[in-house]
Short mmCIF file of C-alpha atoms in Angstrom, two decimals:
data_model
loop_
_atom_site.label_atom_id
_atom_site.label_comp_id
_atom_site.label_asym_id
_atom_site.label_seq_id
_atom_site.Cartn_x
_atom_site.Cartn_y
_atom_site.Cartn_z
CA UNK J 1 -32.53 88.07 -35.11
CA UNK J 2 -31.80 91.04 -36.58
CA UNK J 3 -34.25 93.74 -35.76
CA UNK J 4 -37.16 94.34 -37.81
CA UNK J 5 -40.06 96.41 -36.94
CA UNK J 6 -43.45 95.11 -36.33
CA UNK J 7 -44.69 96.92 -39.26
CA UNK J 8 -42.67 94.57 -41.47
CA UNK J 9 -43.64 91.84 -40.09
CA UNK J 10 -46.93 92.69 -40.43
CA UNK J 11 -46.40 93.40 -44.10
CA UNK J 12 -45.16 90.16 -44.54
CA UNK J 13 -47.49 88.23 -42.96
CA UNK J 14 -50.05 89.88 -45.03
CA UNK J 15 -49.31 87.59 -47.58
CA UNK J 16 -50.20 84.51 -45.80
CA UNK J 17 -53.20 86.23 -44.66
CA UNK J 18 -54.63 86.03 -47.85
CA UNK J 19 -54.17 82.20 -48.54
CA UNK J 20 -55.67 81.70 -44.86
CA UNK J 21 -58.83 83.45 -45.53
CA UNK J 22 -59.74 81.19 -48.16
CA UNK J 23 -62.98 78.98 -47.20
CA UNK J 24 -61.63 75.91 -44.92
CA UNK J 25 -61.85 72.61 -46.77
CA UNK J 26 -64.50 70.47 -45.70
CA UNK J 27 -62.71 67.22 -43.80
CA UNK J 28 -59.90 66.37 -43.68
CA UNK J 29 -59.45 63.72 -45.89
CA UNK J 30 -59.95 66.01 -49.01
CA UNK J 31 -57.05 66.05 -51.35
CA UNK J 32 -55.61 69.68 -52.04
CA UNK J 33 -56.70 69.53 -55.41
CA UNK J 34 -60.30 68.85 -54.73
CA UNK J 35 -60.34 71.48 -52.09
CA UNK J 36 -58.92 74.20 -54.99
CA UNK J 37 -61.64 73.39 -57.52
CA UNK J 38 -64.15 74.14 -54.85
CA UNK J 39 -63.20 77.79 -54.23
CA UNK J 40 -65.09 80.27 -56.57
CA UNK J 41 -63.23 82.11 -59.34
CA UNK J 42 -63.67 85.23 -58.07
CA UNK J 43 -62.49 84.38 -54.67
CA UNK J 44 -59.39 82.51 -55.96
CA UNK J 45 -58.34 85.64 -58.29
CA UNK J 46 -59.01 88.07 -55.52
CA UNK J 47 -56.57 85.96 -53.14
CA UNK J 48 -54.20 86.16 -56.08
CA UNK J 49 -54.23 89.82 -56.85
CA UNK J 50 -54.09 90.38 -52.97
CA UNK J 51 -50.88 88.49 -52.49
CA UNK J 52 -49.20 89.97 -55.38
CA UNK J 53 -50.29 93.99 -54.25
CA UNK J 54 -48.75 92.70 -50.91
CA UNK J 55 -45.18 91.41 -52.50
CA UNK J 56 -45.20 94.19 -54.64
CA UNK J 57 -45.49 96.45 -51.83
CA UNK J 58 -42.42 94.60 -50.30
CA UNK J 59 -40.34 94.47 -53.18
CA UNK J 60 -40.74 98.01 -53.71
CA UNK J 61 -39.37 99.26 -50.45
CA UNK J 62 -35.45 98.69 -50.51
CA UNK J 63 -34.69 99.15 -47.09
CA UNK J 64 -37.08 96.51 -45.90
CA UNK J 65 -36.19 94.25 -48.55
CA UNK J 66 -32.30 94.67 -47.09
CA UNK J 67 -33.77 93.91 -43.47
CA UNK J 68 -35.39 90.42 -44.85
CA UNK J 69 -32.19 89.44 -46.38
CA UNK J 70 -30.80 89.50 -43.15
CA UNK J 71 -33.78 88.05 -41.57
CA UNK J 72 -33.58 85.08 -43.86
CA UNK J 73 -30.31 84.05 -42.91
CA UNK J 74 -30.73 83.78 -39.14
CA UNK J 75 -34.64 82.54 -39.23
CA UNK J 76 -35.62 78.93 -38.28
CA UNK J 77 -39.46 79.10 -38.26
CA UNK J 78 -40.67 77.19 -41.61
CA UNK J 79 -43.68 79.48 -41.89
CA UNK J 80 -41.67 82.30 -42.03
CA UNK J 81 -38.78 81.07 -44.20
CA UNK J 82 -41.65 80.31 -46.52
CA UNK J 83 -42.84 83.49 -46.32
CA UNK J 84 -39.31 85.33 -46.68
CA UNK J 85 -38.62 82.88 -49.53
CA UNK J 86 -41.82 84.11 -51.57
CA UNK J 87 -40.86 87.67 -51.41
CA UNK J 88 -36.74 87.44 -51.60
CA UNK J 89 -36.26 84.83 -54.30
CA UNK J 90 -37.42 82.69 -57.70
CA UNK J 91 -36.54 85.92 -60.16
CA UNK J 92 -35.40 83.05 -62.20
CA UNK J 93 -39.20 81.90 -62.82
CA UNK J 94 -40.59 85.34 -64.07
CA UNK J 95 -37.70 85.62 -65.88
CA UNK J 96 -37.33 82.21 -67.77
CA UNK J 97 -36.56 83.23 -71.18
CA UNK J 98 -35.63 86.80 -70.56
CA UNK J 99 -32.84 86.32 -68.18
CA UNK J 100 -31.14 90.08 -68.63
CA UNK J 101 -34.19 91.20 -67.06
CA UNK J 102 -33.25 89.28 -63.83
CA UNK J 103 -30.21 91.76 -62.92
CA UNK J 104 -32.75 94.52 -62.85
CA UNK J 105 -35.07 92.71 -60.37
CA UNK J 106 -35.30 94.04 -56.78
CA UNK J 107 -34.81 90.30 -55.30
CA UNK J 108 -31.35 90.33 -56.94
CA UNK J 109 -28.83 92.09 -54.36
CA UNK J 110 -26.48 93.40 -57.01
CA UNK J 111 -25.43 96.06 -59.59
CA UNK J 112 -26.80 95.15 -62.93
CA UNK J 113 -24.02 96.28 -64.57
CA UNK J 114 -21.40 93.56 -63.12
CA UNK J 115 -23.65 90.65 -64.60
CA UNK J 116 -23.74 88.97 -67.56
CA UNK J 117 -26.95 86.91 -68.26
CA UNK J 118 -27.50 84.43 -71.21
CA UNK J 119 -30.43 81.83 -72.04
CA UNK J 120 -29.53 78.45 -71.91
CA UNK J 121 -30.94 75.23 -72.48
CA UNK J 122 -31.34 73.11 -69.22
CA UNK J 123 -30.85 69.29 -70.15
CA UNK J 124 -32.67 67.91 -66.68
CA UNK J 125 -32.70 64.00 -66.50
CA UNK J 126 -34.84 61.91 -64.18
CA UNK J 127 -38.11 59.55 -64.05
CA UNK J 128 -41.77 60.03 -63.43
CA UNK J 129 -41.37 57.94 -60.46
CA UNK J 130 -40.42 59.69 -56.97
CA UNK J 131 -38.02 58.61 -54.91
CA UNK J 132 -40.16 55.74 -53.29
CA UNK J 133 -40.16 54.24 -56.51
CA UNK J 134 -44.39 54.95 -56.93
CA UNK J 135 -45.47 57.32 -59.51
CA UNK J 136 -48.82 57.93 -57.68
CA UNK J 137 -50.64 55.60 -60.41
CA UNK J 138 -52.47 52.37 -59.66
CA UNK J 139 -50.64 49.32 -61.92
CA UNK J 140 -47.60 49.96 -64.37
CA UNK J 141 -47.65 53.86 -65.47
CA UNK J 142 -46.18 54.19 -69.21
CA UNK J 143 -45.57 57.22 -71.37
CA UNK J 144 -47.44 56.82 -74.88
CA UNK J 145 -44.93 55.27 -77.08
CA UNK J 146 -44.84 57.91 -79.79
CA UNK J 147 -45.04 56.97 -83.62
CA UNK J 148 -41.65 56.83 -85.27
CA UNK J 149 -43.25 58.44 -88.33
CA UNK J 150 -44.20 61.31 -86.24
CA UNK J 151 -41.09 63.28 -86.25
CA UNK J 152 -43.68 66.43 -84.98
CA UNK J 153 -43.55 65.19 -81.57
CA UNK J 154 -40.52 63.23 -81.59
CA UNK J 155 -37.97 63.78 -78.19
CA UNK J 156 -34.44 62.16 -78.85
CA UNK J 157 -32.54 63.92 -76.40
CA UNK J 158 -30.86 61.86 -73.94
CA UNK J 159 -27.95 62.00 -71.18
CA UNK J 160 -25.88 58.34 -70.98
CA UNK J 161 -27.17 55.29 -71.85
CA UNK J 162 -27.02 54.19 -75.77
CA UNK J 163 -27.30 57.30 -78.34
CA UNK J 164 -29.53 56.75 -81.31
CA UNK J 165 -28.08 54.70 -84.08
CA UNK J 166 -27.98 56.22 -87.51
CA UNK J 167 -27.09 54.47 -90.66
CA UNK J 168 -23.25 54.83 -91.80
CA UNK J 169 -22.22 56.55 -88.97
CA UNK J 170 -19.97 54.73 -86.08
CA UNK J 171 -19.43 55.79 -82.47
CA UNK J 172 -16.09 57.17 -81.98
CA UNK J 173 -13.38 54.96 -81.09
CA UNK J 174 -12.41 54.69 -77.39
CA UNK J 175 -15.18 57.59 -75.98
CA UNK J 176 -18.48 57.02 -73.97
CA UNK J 177 -21.55 58.51 -75.27
CA UNK J 178 -22.29 61.63 -72.98
CA UNK J 179 -25.63 63.10 -74.70
CA UNK J 180 -27.71 63.47 -77.29
CA UNK J 181 -29.54 66.81 -77.81
CA UNK J 182 -32.72 66.97 -80.32
CA UNK J 183 -32.76 70.39 -82.35
CA UNK J 184 -36.14 70.10 -82.80
CA UNK J 185 -36.44 71.47 -79.51
CA UNK J 186 -35.44 74.79 -80.84
CA UNK J 187 -37.37 74.66 -83.49
CA UNK J 188 -40.48 74.06 -81.57
CA UNK J 189 -39.77 76.39 -78.76
CA UNK J 190 -38.74 79.14 -81.67
CA UNK J 191 -42.04 81.09 -80.76
CA UNK J 192 -40.55 82.39 -77.57
CA UNK J 193 -38.36 85.65 -78.21
CA UNK J 194 -35.94 85.05 -75.81
CA UNK J 195 -35.49 81.37 -77.95
CA UNK J 196 -35.65 82.79 -80.92
CA UNK J 197 -32.88 85.14 -80.71
CA UNK J 198 -30.71 82.67 -78.98
CA UNK J 199 -31.37 80.35 -82.36
CA UNK J 200 -30.50 84.16 -84.38
CA UNK J 201 -27.61 85.57 -82.62
CA UNK J 202 -25.83 81.67 -82.82
CA UNK J 203 -27.60 80.28 -86.06
CA UNK J 204 -28.42 77.34 -84.24
CA UNK J 205 -29.67 74.14 -85.98
CA UNK J 206 -33.48 73.43 -85.45
CA UNK J 207 -33.00 70.21 -87.02
CA UNK J 208 -31.23 67.16 -86.68
CA UNK J 209 -29.14 65.80 -83.43
CA UNK J 210 -26.24 66.94 -81.94
CA UNK J 211 -24.12 64.01 -79.96
CA UNK J 212 -21.72 64.01 -77.61
CA UNK J 213 -18.88 61.36 -76.89
CA UNK J 214 -15.98 61.78 -74.37
CA UNK J 215 -12.65 59.80 -73.76
CA UNK J 216 -12.94 59.42 -69.89
CA UNK J 217 -10.39 60.82 -68.18
CA UNK J 218 -8.73 63.02 -71.02
CA UNK J 219 -9.21 66.65 -71.47
CA UNK J 220 -7.23 69.10 -73.67
CA UNK J 221 -5.09 70.09 -70.72
CA UNK J 222 -3.85 66.13 -70.02
CA UNK J 223 -3.93 65.37 -73.86
CA UNK J 224 -3.42 68.52 -75.88
CA UNK J 225 -2.19 66.32 -78.67
CA UNK J 226 -5.45 64.55 -79.62
CA UNK J 227 -8.37 66.89 -80.81
CA UNK J 228 -10.38 68.02 -78.33
CA UNK J 229 -8.53 65.85 -75.71
CA UNK J 230 -10.44 63.10 -76.83
CA UNK J 231 -14.29 64.57 -77.03
CA UNK J 232 -16.39 64.44 -80.21
CA UNK J 233 -19.03 66.87 -80.70
CA UNK J 234 -20.89 65.96 -84.03
CA UNK J 235 -24.08 67.20 -85.98
CA UNK J 236 -26.23 64.73 -87.56
CA UNK J 237 -28.35 65.75 -90.30
CA UNK J 238 -32.21 65.82 -90.34
CA UNK J 239 -32.30 62.92 -93.07
CA UNK J 240 -30.01 60.69 -91.13
CA UNK J 241 -32.25 60.94 -88.33
CA UNK J 242 -35.23 60.22 -89.91
CA UNK J 243 -33.85 57.19 -91.08
CA UNK J 244 -32.31 56.25 -87.90
CA UNK J 245 -32.48 52.49 -86.46
CA UNK J 246 -35.99 51.03 -85.30
CA UNK J 247 -36.33 51.46 -81.91
CA UNK J 248 -34.68 54.84 -82.04
CA UNK J 249 -37.75 56.56 -81.48
CA UNK J 250 -38.51 58.49 -77.98
CA UNK J 251 -40.73 56.77 -75.36
CA UNK J 252 -41.09 54.48 -72.92
CA UNK J 253 -41.85 53.32 -69.29
CA UNK J 254 -42.19 55.95 -66.77
CA UNK J 255 -39.04 54.65 -64.95
CA UNK J 256 -37.06 55.36 -67.83
CA UNK J 257 -34.41 57.91 -67.34
CA UNK J 258 -35.23 60.71 -69.47
CA UNK J 259 -34.51 64.10 -70.61
CA UNK J 260 -37.14 67.00 -70.51
CA UNK J 261 -35.41 69.95 -72.11
CA UNK J 262 -36.28 73.81 -70.76
CA UNK J 263 -35.01 76.67 -71.09
CA UNK J 264 -33.54 79.03 -68.19
CA UNK J 265 -31.18 81.61 -67.16
CA UNK J 266 -27.31 81.13 -67.00
CA UNK J 267 -25.55 84.03 -64.92
CA UNK J 268 -21.64 85.31 -64.35
CA UNK J 269 -20.59 87.84 -62.10
CA UNK J 270 -17.43 89.04 -60.64
CA UNK J 271 -16.24 86.67 -57.99
CA UNK J 272 -17.20 89.49 -55.25
CA UNK J 273 -20.83 88.31 -56.35
CA UNK J 274 -20.62 84.50 -56.39
CA UNK J 275 -22.54 84.10 -53.74
CA UNK J 276 -25.53 85.83 -55.38
CA UNK J 277 -25.18 83.79 -58.36
CA UNK J 278 -24.96 80.69 -56.98
CA UNK J 279 -28.11 81.18 -55.61
CA UNK J 280 -29.90 82.18 -58.97
CA UNK J 281 -28.27 78.88 -60.33
CA UNK J 282 -29.34 76.76 -57.52
CA UNK J 283 -32.76 78.27 -58.32
CA UNK J 284 -32.47 77.69 -62.33
CA UNK J 285 -31.62 74.26 -61.39
CA UNK J 286 -34.43 73.75 -59.28
CA UNK J 287 -36.82 75.15 -61.70
CA UNK J 288 -35.77 72.84 -64.35
CA UNK J 289 -35.80 70.10 -62.11
CA UNK J 290 -38.96 70.50 -61.15
CA UNK J 291 -40.68 68.12 -63.80
CA UNK J 292 -39.35 65.21 -62.09
CA UNK J 293 -40.62 64.50 -58.76
CA UNK J 294 -38.53 64.49 -55.74
CA UNK J 295 -39.90 63.73 -52.21
CA UNK J 296 -36.39 64.20 -50.69
CA UNK J 297 -35.66 67.64 -52.14
CA UNK J 298 -39.63 68.79 -51.33
CA UNK J 299 -38.89 67.75 -47.62
CA UNK J 300 -35.66 69.91 -47.34
CA UNK J 301 -37.85 72.80 -49.14
CA UNK J 302 -40.57 72.30 -46.74
CA UNK J 303 -37.85 72.91 -43.76
CA UNK J 304 -36.00 75.57 -45.25
CA UNK J 305 -36.30 76.67 -48.76
CA UNK J 306 -33.02 78.86 -48.81
CA UNK J 307 -31.09 75.88 -48.25
CA UNK J 308 -32.68 73.14 -50.36
CA UNK J 309 -30.80 71.73 -52.83
CA UNK J 310 -31.14 69.67 -56.32
CA UNK J 311 -28.52 67.87 -58.33
CA UNK J 312 -27.28 70.59 -61.24
CA UNK J 313 -28.50 70.23 -64.64
CA UNK J 314 -26.30 70.14 -67.80
CA UNK J 315 -27.04 73.08 -69.93
CA UNK J 316 -26.16 74.05 -73.32
CA UNK J 317 -25.01 77.65 -74.76
CA UNK J 318 -24.47 78.17 -70.93
CA UNK J 319 -22.00 80.70 -68.88
CA UNK J 320 -19.82 78.55 -66.37
CA UNK J 321 -21.30 77.71 -63.00
CA UNK J 322 -19.89 79.35 -60.10
CA UNK J 323 -16.51 78.03 -59.01
CA UNK J 324 -16.29 76.74 -62.40
CA UNK J 325 -14.54 79.41 -64.43
CA UNK J 326 -11.80 79.19 -66.93
CA UNK J 327 -8.10 79.13 -64.82
CA UNK J 328 -5.62 81.06 -66.69
CA UNK J 329 -4.14 77.44 -67.82
CA UNK J 330 -7.02 76.76 -69.18
CA UNK J 331 -7.36 79.95 -71.14
CA UNK J 332 -3.97 80.05 -72.59
CA UNK J 333 -4.71 76.34 -73.57
CA UNK J 334 -8.09 77.47 -74.91
CA UNK J 335 -5.94 80.29 -76.86
CA UNK J 336 -3.47 77.75 -78.20
CA UNK J 337 -5.84 75.28 -79.94
CA UNK J 338 -8.66 77.50 -80.83
CA UNK J 339 -6.65 80.88 -82.08
CA UNK J 340 -8.89 83.62 -83.05
CA UNK J 341 -8.29 84.99 -86.25
CA UNK J 342 -11.44 87.83 -86.88
CA UNK J 343 -11.12 90.43 -84.33
CA UNK J 344 -14.85 90.19 -83.37
CA UNK J 345 -14.47 86.49 -82.81
CA UNK J 346 -14.34 84.71 -79.05
CA UNK J 347 -14.91 81.83 -77.84
CA UNK J 348 -18.02 80.25 -76.31
CA UNK J 349 -18.93 77.69 -73.92
CA UNK J 350 -21.08 75.17 -76.04
CA UNK J 351 -22.17 72.64 -72.92
CA UNK J 352 -21.54 72.19 -69.48
CA UNK J 353 -21.77 68.72 -68.53
CA UNK J 354 -23.06 67.97 -64.78
CA UNK J 355 -22.40 64.64 -63.15
CA UNK J 356 -25.55 62.63 -63.25
CA UNK J 357 -26.65 58.95 -62.43
CA UNK J 358 -26.96 58.21 -65.82
CA UNK J 359 -23.42 58.90 -66.99
CA UNK J 360 -22.21 56.46 -63.86
CA UNK J 361 -18.52 57.72 -62.50
CA UNK J 362 -17.60 59.57 -65.93
CA UNK J 363 -17.93 62.52 -63.57
CA UNK J 364 -17.61 63.14 -59.99
CA UNK J 365 -20.01 65.07 -57.88
CA UNK J 366 -17.84 68.20 -57.61
CA UNK J 367 -16.73 67.80 -61.42
CA UNK J 368 -18.33 69.44 -64.76
CA UNK J 369 -16.96 68.88 -68.22
CA UNK J 370 -16.92 72.09 -70.54
CA UNK J 371 -17.17 71.78 -74.20
CA UNK J 372 -15.70 75.02 -75.97
CA UNK J 373 -15.63 76.10 -79.58
CA UNK J 374 -15.42 79.62 -81.52
CA UNK J 375 -17.89 81.44 -81.96
CA UNK J 376 -17.61 81.83 -86.03
CA UNK J 377 -17.47 77.83 -85.93
CA UNK J 378 -20.95 77.80 -83.97
CA UNK J 379 -22.56 80.67 -86.48
CA UNK J 380 -21.02 78.26 -89.60
CA UNK J 381 -21.89 75.10 -87.70
CA UNK J 382 -18.93 73.30 -87.84
CA UNK J 383 -18.52 71.27 -84.70
CA UNK J 384 -15.02 69.80 -85.67
CA UNK J 385 -13.08 71.76 -83.26
CA UNK J 386 -13.50 71.79 -79.88
CA UNK J 387 -11.58 72.21 -76.41
CA UNK J 388 -12.66 70.05 -73.49
CA UNK J 389 -11.61 70.80 -69.91
CA UNK J 390 -12.84 68.61 -66.94
CA UNK J 391 -12.80 70.75 -64.35
CA UNK J 392 -13.29 70.48 -59.96
CA UNK J 393 -14.83 72.73 -57.62
CA UNK J 394 -11.75 74.90 -55.85
CA UNK J 395 -12.86 73.17 -52.72
CA UNK J 396 -12.11 69.60 -54.73
CA UNK J 397 -8.86 70.48 -57.18
CA UNK J 398 -8.39 67.32 -59.61
CA UNK J 399 -6.05 64.87 -58.43
#
């Protein structure tokens, strides 16, 4: 293991010392929440302030941070790994709606000038049940059904399954339903400056629903003669959404696959920074999926938080995941099928669809589906002309 001065370890363990200084719980069977509730507020605040000061001092020491990164690559003690992770990671949590600030954080060991960041909408899908199928409640646990007339609380975002039905609007022939995004999510979150900027810069709709359909096995490379490679992206007006078919409101049993949208960072950098960008993307996916219990991930995280992984998350308005950037053939096809007329126009990755149990075998574990538009079309809310690429990671090229 790399040589780290004893003083460095002392400063690192000072973080844990504040936690251990709290009063011990009375009895072995006391639940952690009950124990925390029993601690006086001033004692708890003193612990948090002490930890925050110790962490800030370590992060401000660039030489120490470099040494600790080397230690983290070879450490195997769970307690030491947890302390190292506390100091070295989770920048994405502190800047959840301000991803531009991530590049300047001391936890990101890379030149900020070589990184591009963007706020994205994450669409984690899952259930409120743990891997054991036990939600932790006695009896049948259900979410309260929403009143279909209460549009302020509706949530129609879906991945896989059956799309919401709207009057006079049929599914595109020969296509599979991929996802549906309720634009009310943007309206409800518009009070956050980062989200407001995302809406403003892209003229995104805050009403209605976006739906995405996919012709399985096709894309703009394999079937360039078919518009969008067989993929259809459409915006359903708010008026049509309010006339949706009965039973198309959100709500249902906790075991029903649901999507809980959130906001987080997307990051892209030069190939030399791919490892760092990959780490940040993993942390962003973990943050998005933290709303769903996952006992397997929790156990893996307890053993080594640096190697624990969750399934990738589908994102709207993202930057490509590391290893899934445009190839030269895709870039050429993009310019042929979506030519840029205005000098300030550009191509925009509108959605990166990740594999999901809800999508069955439409995408392999090592695949992503990318849907591209012109920025001008996004700004003018024209979702007709799209280019789609079904992509595999470099380690698993498409057959």
